[in-house]
mmCIF file of C-alpha atoms and ligand atoms in Angstrom:
data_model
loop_
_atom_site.group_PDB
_atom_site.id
_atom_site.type_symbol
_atom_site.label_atom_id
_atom_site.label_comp_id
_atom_site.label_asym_id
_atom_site.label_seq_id
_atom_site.Cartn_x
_atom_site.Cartn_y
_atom_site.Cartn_z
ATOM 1 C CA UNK E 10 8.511 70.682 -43.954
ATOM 2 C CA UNK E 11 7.532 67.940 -41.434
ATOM 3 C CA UNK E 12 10.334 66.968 -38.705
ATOM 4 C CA UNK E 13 9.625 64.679 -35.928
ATOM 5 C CA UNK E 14 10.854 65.264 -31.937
ATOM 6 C CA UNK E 15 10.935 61.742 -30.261
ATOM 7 C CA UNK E 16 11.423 62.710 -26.448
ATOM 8 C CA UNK E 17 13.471 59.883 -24.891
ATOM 9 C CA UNK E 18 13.928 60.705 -20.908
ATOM 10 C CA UNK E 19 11.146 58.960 -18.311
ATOM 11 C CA UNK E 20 11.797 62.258 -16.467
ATOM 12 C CA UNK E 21 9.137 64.634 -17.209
ATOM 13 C CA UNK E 22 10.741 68.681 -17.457
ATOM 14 C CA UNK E 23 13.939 66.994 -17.250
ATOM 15 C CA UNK E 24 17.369 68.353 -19.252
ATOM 16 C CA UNK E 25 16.472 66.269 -22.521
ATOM 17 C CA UNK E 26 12.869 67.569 -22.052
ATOM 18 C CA UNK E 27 13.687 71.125 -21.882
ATOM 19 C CA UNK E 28 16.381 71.011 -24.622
ATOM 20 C CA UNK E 29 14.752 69.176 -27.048
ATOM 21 C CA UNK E 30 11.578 71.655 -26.286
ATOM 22 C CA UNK E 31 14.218 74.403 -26.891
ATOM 23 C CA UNK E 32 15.566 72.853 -30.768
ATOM 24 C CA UNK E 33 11.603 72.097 -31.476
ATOM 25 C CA UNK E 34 11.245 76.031 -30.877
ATOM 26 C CA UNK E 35 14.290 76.635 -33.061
ATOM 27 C CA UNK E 36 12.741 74.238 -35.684
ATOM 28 C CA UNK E 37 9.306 76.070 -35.868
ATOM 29 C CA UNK E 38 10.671 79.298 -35.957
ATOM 30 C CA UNK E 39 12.323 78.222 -39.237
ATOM 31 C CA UNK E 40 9.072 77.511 -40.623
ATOM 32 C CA UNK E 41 8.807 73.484 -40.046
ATOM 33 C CA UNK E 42 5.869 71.770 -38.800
ATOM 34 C CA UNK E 43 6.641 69.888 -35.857
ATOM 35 C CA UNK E 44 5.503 66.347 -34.562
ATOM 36 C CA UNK E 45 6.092 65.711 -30.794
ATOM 37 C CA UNK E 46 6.439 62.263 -29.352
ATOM 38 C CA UNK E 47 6.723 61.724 -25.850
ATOM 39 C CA UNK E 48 8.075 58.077 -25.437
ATOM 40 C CA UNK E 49 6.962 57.456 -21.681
ATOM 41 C CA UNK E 50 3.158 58.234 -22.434
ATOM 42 C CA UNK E 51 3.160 55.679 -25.121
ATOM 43 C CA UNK E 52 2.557 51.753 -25.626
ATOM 44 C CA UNK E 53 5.632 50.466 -27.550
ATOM 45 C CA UNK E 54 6.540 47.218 -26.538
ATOM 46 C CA UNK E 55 10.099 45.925 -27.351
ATOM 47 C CA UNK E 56 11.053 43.807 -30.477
ATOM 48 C CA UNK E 57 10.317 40.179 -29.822
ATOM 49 C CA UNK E 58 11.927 39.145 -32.725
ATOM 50 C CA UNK E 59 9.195 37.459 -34.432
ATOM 51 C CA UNK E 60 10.896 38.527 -37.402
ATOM 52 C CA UNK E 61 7.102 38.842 -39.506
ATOM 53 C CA UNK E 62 9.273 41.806 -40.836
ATOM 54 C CA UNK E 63 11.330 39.405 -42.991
ATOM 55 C CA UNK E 64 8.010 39.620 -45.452
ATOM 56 C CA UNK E 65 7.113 43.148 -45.999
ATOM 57 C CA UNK E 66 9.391 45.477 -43.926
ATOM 58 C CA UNK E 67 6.872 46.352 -41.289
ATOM 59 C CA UNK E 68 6.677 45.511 -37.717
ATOM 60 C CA UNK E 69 3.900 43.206 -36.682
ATOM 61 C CA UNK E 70 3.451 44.387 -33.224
ATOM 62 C CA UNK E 71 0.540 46.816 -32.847
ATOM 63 C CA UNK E 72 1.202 49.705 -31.172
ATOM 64 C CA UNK E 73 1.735 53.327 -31.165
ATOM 65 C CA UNK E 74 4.996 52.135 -32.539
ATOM 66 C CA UNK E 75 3.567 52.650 -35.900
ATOM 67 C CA UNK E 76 2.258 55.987 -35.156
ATOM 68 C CA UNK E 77 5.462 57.522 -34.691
ATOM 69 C CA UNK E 78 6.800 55.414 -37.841
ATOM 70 C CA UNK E 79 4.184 56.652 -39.564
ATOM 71 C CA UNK E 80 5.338 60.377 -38.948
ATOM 72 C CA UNK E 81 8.663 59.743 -39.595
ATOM 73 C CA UNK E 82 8.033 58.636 -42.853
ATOM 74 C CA UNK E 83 6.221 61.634 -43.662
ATOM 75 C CA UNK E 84 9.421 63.447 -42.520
ATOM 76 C CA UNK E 85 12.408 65.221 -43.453
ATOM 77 C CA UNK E 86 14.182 65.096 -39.988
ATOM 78 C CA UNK E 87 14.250 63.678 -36.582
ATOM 79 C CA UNK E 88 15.369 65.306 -33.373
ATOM 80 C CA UNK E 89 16.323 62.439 -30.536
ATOM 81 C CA UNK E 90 16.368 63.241 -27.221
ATOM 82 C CA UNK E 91 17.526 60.858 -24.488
ATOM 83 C CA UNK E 92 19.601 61.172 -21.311
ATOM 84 C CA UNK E 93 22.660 58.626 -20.941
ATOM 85 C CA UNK E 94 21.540 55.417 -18.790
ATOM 86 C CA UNK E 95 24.704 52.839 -18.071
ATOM 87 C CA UNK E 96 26.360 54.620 -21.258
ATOM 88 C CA UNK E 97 23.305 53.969 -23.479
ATOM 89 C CA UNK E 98 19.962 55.320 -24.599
ATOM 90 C CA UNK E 99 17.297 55.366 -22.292
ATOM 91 C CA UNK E 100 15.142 52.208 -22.266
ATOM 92 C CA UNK E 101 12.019 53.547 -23.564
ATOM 93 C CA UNK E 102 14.051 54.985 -26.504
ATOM 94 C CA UNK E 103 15.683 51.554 -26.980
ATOM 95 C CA UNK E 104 12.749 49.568 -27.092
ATOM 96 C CA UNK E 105 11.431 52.105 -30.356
ATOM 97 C CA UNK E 106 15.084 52.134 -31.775
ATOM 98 C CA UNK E 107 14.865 48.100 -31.823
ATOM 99 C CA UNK E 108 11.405 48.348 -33.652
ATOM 100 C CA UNK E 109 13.340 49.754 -36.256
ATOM 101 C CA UNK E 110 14.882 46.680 -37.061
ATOM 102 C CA UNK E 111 12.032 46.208 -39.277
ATOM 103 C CA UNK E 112 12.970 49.139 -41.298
ATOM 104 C CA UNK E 113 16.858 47.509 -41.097
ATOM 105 C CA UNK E 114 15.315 44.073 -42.530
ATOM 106 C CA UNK E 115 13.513 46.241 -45.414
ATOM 107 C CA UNK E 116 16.769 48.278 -46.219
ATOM 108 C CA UNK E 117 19.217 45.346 -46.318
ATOM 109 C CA UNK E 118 17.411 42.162 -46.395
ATOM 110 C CA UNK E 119 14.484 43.020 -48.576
ATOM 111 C CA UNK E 120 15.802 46.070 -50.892
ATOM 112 C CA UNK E 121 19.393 44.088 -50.658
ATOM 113 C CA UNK E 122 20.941 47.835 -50.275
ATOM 114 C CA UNK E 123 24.721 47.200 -50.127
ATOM 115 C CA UNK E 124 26.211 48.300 -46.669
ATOM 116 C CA UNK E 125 28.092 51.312 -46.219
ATOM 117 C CA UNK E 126 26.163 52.525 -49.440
ATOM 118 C CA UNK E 127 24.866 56.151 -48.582
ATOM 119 C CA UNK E 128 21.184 56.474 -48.595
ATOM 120 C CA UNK E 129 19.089 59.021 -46.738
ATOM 121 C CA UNK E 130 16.250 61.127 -47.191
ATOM 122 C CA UNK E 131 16.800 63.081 -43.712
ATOM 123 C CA UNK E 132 18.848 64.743 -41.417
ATOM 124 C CA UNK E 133 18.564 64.089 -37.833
ATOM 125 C CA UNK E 134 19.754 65.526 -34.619
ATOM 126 C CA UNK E 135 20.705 63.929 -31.296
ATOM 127 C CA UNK E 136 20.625 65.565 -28.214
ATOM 128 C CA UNK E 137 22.059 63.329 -25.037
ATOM 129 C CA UNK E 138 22.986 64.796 -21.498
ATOM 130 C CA UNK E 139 25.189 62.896 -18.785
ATOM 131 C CA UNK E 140 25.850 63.522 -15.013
ATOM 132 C CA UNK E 141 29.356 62.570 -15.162
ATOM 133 C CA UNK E 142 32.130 63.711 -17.017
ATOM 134 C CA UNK E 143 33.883 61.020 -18.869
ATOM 135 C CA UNK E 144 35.557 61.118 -22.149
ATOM 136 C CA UNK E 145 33.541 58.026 -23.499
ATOM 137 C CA UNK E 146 30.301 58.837 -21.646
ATOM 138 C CA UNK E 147 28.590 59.516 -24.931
ATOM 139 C CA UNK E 148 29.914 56.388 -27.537
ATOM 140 C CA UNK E 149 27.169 54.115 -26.618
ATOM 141 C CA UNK E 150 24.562 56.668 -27.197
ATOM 142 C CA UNK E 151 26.492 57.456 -30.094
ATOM 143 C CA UNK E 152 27.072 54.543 -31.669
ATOM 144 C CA UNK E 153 23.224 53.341 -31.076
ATOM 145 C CA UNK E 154 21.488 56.451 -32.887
ATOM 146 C CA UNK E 155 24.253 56.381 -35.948
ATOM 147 C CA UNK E 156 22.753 52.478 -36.689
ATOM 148 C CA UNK E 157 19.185 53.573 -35.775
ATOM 149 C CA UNK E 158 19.165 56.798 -38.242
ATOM 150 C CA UNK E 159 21.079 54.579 -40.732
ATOM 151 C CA UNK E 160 17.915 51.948 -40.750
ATOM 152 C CA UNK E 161 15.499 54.678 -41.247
ATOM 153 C CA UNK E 162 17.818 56.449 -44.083
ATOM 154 C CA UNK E 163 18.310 58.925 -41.937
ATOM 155 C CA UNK E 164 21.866 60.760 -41.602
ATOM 156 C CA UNK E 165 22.852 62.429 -37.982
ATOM 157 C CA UNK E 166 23.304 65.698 -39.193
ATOM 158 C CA UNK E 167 24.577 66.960 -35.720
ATOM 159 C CA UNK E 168 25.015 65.825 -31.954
ATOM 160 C CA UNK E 169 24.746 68.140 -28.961
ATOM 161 C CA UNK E 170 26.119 66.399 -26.322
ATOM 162 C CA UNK E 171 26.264 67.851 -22.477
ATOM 163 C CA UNK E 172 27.962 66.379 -19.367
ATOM 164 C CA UNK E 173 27.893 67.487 -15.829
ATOM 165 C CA UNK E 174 23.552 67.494 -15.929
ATOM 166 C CA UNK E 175 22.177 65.486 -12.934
ATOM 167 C CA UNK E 176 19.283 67.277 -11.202
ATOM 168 C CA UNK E 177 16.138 67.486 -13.305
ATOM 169 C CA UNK E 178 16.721 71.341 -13.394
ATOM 170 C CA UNK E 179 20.410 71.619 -13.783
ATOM 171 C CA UNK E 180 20.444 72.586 -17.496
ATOM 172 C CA UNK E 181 18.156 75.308 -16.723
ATOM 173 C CA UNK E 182 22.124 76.444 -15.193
ATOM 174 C CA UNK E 183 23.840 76.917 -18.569
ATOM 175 C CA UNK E 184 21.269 79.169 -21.039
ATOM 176 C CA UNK E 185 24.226 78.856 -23.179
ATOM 177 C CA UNK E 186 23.057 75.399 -24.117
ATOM 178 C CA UNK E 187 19.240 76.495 -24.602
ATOM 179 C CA UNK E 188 20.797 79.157 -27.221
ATOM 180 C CA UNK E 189 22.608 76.506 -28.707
ATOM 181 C CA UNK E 190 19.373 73.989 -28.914
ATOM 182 C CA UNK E 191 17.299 76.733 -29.884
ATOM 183 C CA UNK E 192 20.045 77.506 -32.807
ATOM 184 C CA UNK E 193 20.365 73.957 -33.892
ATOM 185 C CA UNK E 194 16.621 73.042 -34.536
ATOM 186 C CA UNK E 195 16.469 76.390 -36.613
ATOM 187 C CA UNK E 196 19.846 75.152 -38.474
ATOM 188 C CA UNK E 197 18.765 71.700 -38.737
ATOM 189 C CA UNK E 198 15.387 73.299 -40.930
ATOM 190 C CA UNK E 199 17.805 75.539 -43.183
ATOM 191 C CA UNK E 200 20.123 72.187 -43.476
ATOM 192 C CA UNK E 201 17.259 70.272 -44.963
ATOM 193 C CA UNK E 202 16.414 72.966 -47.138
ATOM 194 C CA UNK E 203 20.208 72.581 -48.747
ATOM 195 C CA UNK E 204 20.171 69.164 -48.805
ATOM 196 C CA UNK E 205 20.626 66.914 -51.827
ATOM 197 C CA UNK E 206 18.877 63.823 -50.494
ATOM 198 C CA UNK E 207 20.409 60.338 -51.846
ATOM 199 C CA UNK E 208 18.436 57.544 -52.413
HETATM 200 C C1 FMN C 303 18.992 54.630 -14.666
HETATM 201 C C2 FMN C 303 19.979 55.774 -14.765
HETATM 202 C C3 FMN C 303 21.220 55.522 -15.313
HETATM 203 C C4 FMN C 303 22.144 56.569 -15.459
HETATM 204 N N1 FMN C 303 23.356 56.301 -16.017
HETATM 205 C C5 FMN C 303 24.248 57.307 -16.173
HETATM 206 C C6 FMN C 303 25.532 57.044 -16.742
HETATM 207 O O1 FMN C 303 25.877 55.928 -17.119
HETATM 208 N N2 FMN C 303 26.377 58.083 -16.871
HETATM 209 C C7 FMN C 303 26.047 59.355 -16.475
HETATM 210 O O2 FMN C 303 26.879 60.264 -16.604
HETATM 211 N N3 FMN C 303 24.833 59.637 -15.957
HETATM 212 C C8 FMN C 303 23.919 58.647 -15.796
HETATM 213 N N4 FMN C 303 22.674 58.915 -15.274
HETATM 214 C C9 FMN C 303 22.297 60.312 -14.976
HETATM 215 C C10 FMN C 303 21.426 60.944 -16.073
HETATM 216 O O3 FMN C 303 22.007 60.799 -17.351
HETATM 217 C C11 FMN C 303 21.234 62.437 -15.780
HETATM 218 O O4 FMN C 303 20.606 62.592 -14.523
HETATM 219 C C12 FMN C 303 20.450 63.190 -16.828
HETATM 220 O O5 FMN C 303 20.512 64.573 -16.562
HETATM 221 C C13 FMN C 303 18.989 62.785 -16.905
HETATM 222 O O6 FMN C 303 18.383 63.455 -17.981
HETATM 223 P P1 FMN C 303 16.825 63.858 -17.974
HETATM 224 O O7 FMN C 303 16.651 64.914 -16.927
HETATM 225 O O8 FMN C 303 16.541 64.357 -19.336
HETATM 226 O O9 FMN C 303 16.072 62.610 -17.676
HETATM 227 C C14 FMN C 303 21.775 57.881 -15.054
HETATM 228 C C15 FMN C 303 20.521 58.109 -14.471
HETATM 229 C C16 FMN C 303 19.627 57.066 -14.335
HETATM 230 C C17 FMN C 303 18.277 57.335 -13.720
#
């Protein structure tokens, strides 16, 4: 079983890093074969809204855009990783979420899937961290990846969602939350394995 890790934080080592290293851990030790993606070391430019999607579904731009599409497709999850910037995702994960519009065109333009018809064929989990503390501090990030995952048929499966994490090292703090990351990538493979996928 193929899952993909897209790595979302500029900050090299930082919280997002080292949990989402932790649930790719969890994932392999449940027997999945796991594709890592480190969005700051790639070339993915933002959608210019060109629309060329509107013909075939796929993003004109060439980049390594399609490289990480390409493993997706090949996958049966996703674990996201970003840290909480002005209540949304970090801006290198935003610029690859909008390149999924293409994939959004495809589904409900092209295909003419009805909305709020169920169709996935994977799980995905979302790991987010904060500094502060607020109620609310995750809805952006939230709301974002739920319409992301729903353009690449993709249901969140699960959100782990931390507050209180500023310095680059300050989940390193709470091992409780490495268990839990660790846990959840190994969960997230037996999860898929139970799954009746809808299409
Ligand atoms: C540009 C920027 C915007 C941020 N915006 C918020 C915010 O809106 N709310 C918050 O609680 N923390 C915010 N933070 C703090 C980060 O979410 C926090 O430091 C996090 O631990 C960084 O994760 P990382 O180590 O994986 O990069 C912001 C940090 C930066 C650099």
């Amino acid at each position: 079983m193929k899952i993909v890790a897209i790595y979302g934080s500029p900050r090299k080592g930082g919280n997002t890093d080292t949990l989402l290293k932790k649930a790719v851990e969890g994932a392999i030790l449940a027997g999945a074969q796991v594709d890592e993606f480190f969005l700051r070391d790639m070339k993915i430019s933002p959608c210019l809204e060109i629309y060329a999607c509107k013909e075939d579904g796929r993003c004109a731009i060439k980049d390594d855009f399609q490289k990480i599409f390409n493993a997706i497709s090949d996958s049966k999850g996703i674990i996201v990783a970003s840290p909480v910037f002005l209540y949304g995702v970090s801006a290198q994960l935003k610029a690859f979420i909008d390149r999924c519009q293409s994939r959004w065109v495809k589904k409900y333009v092209i295909d003419g899937v009805p909305f709020g018809r169920e169709r996935f064929n994977r799980l995905g989990l979302l790991i987010s961290v904060g500094a502060s503390h607020g109620k609310r501090l995750f809805d952006g990030v939230l709301l974002t990846v739920r319409y992301f995952m729903d353009a690449i048929d993709t249901k969140l499966w699960k959100s782990l969602l931390y507050r209180g994490l500023e310095d680059k090292d300050d989940v390193l703090k709470h091992e409780e939350y490495l268990v839990e990351a660790l846990n959840a990538g190994q969960q997230l493979v037996l999860a898929i394995e139970r799954t009746k996928f809808v299409f």
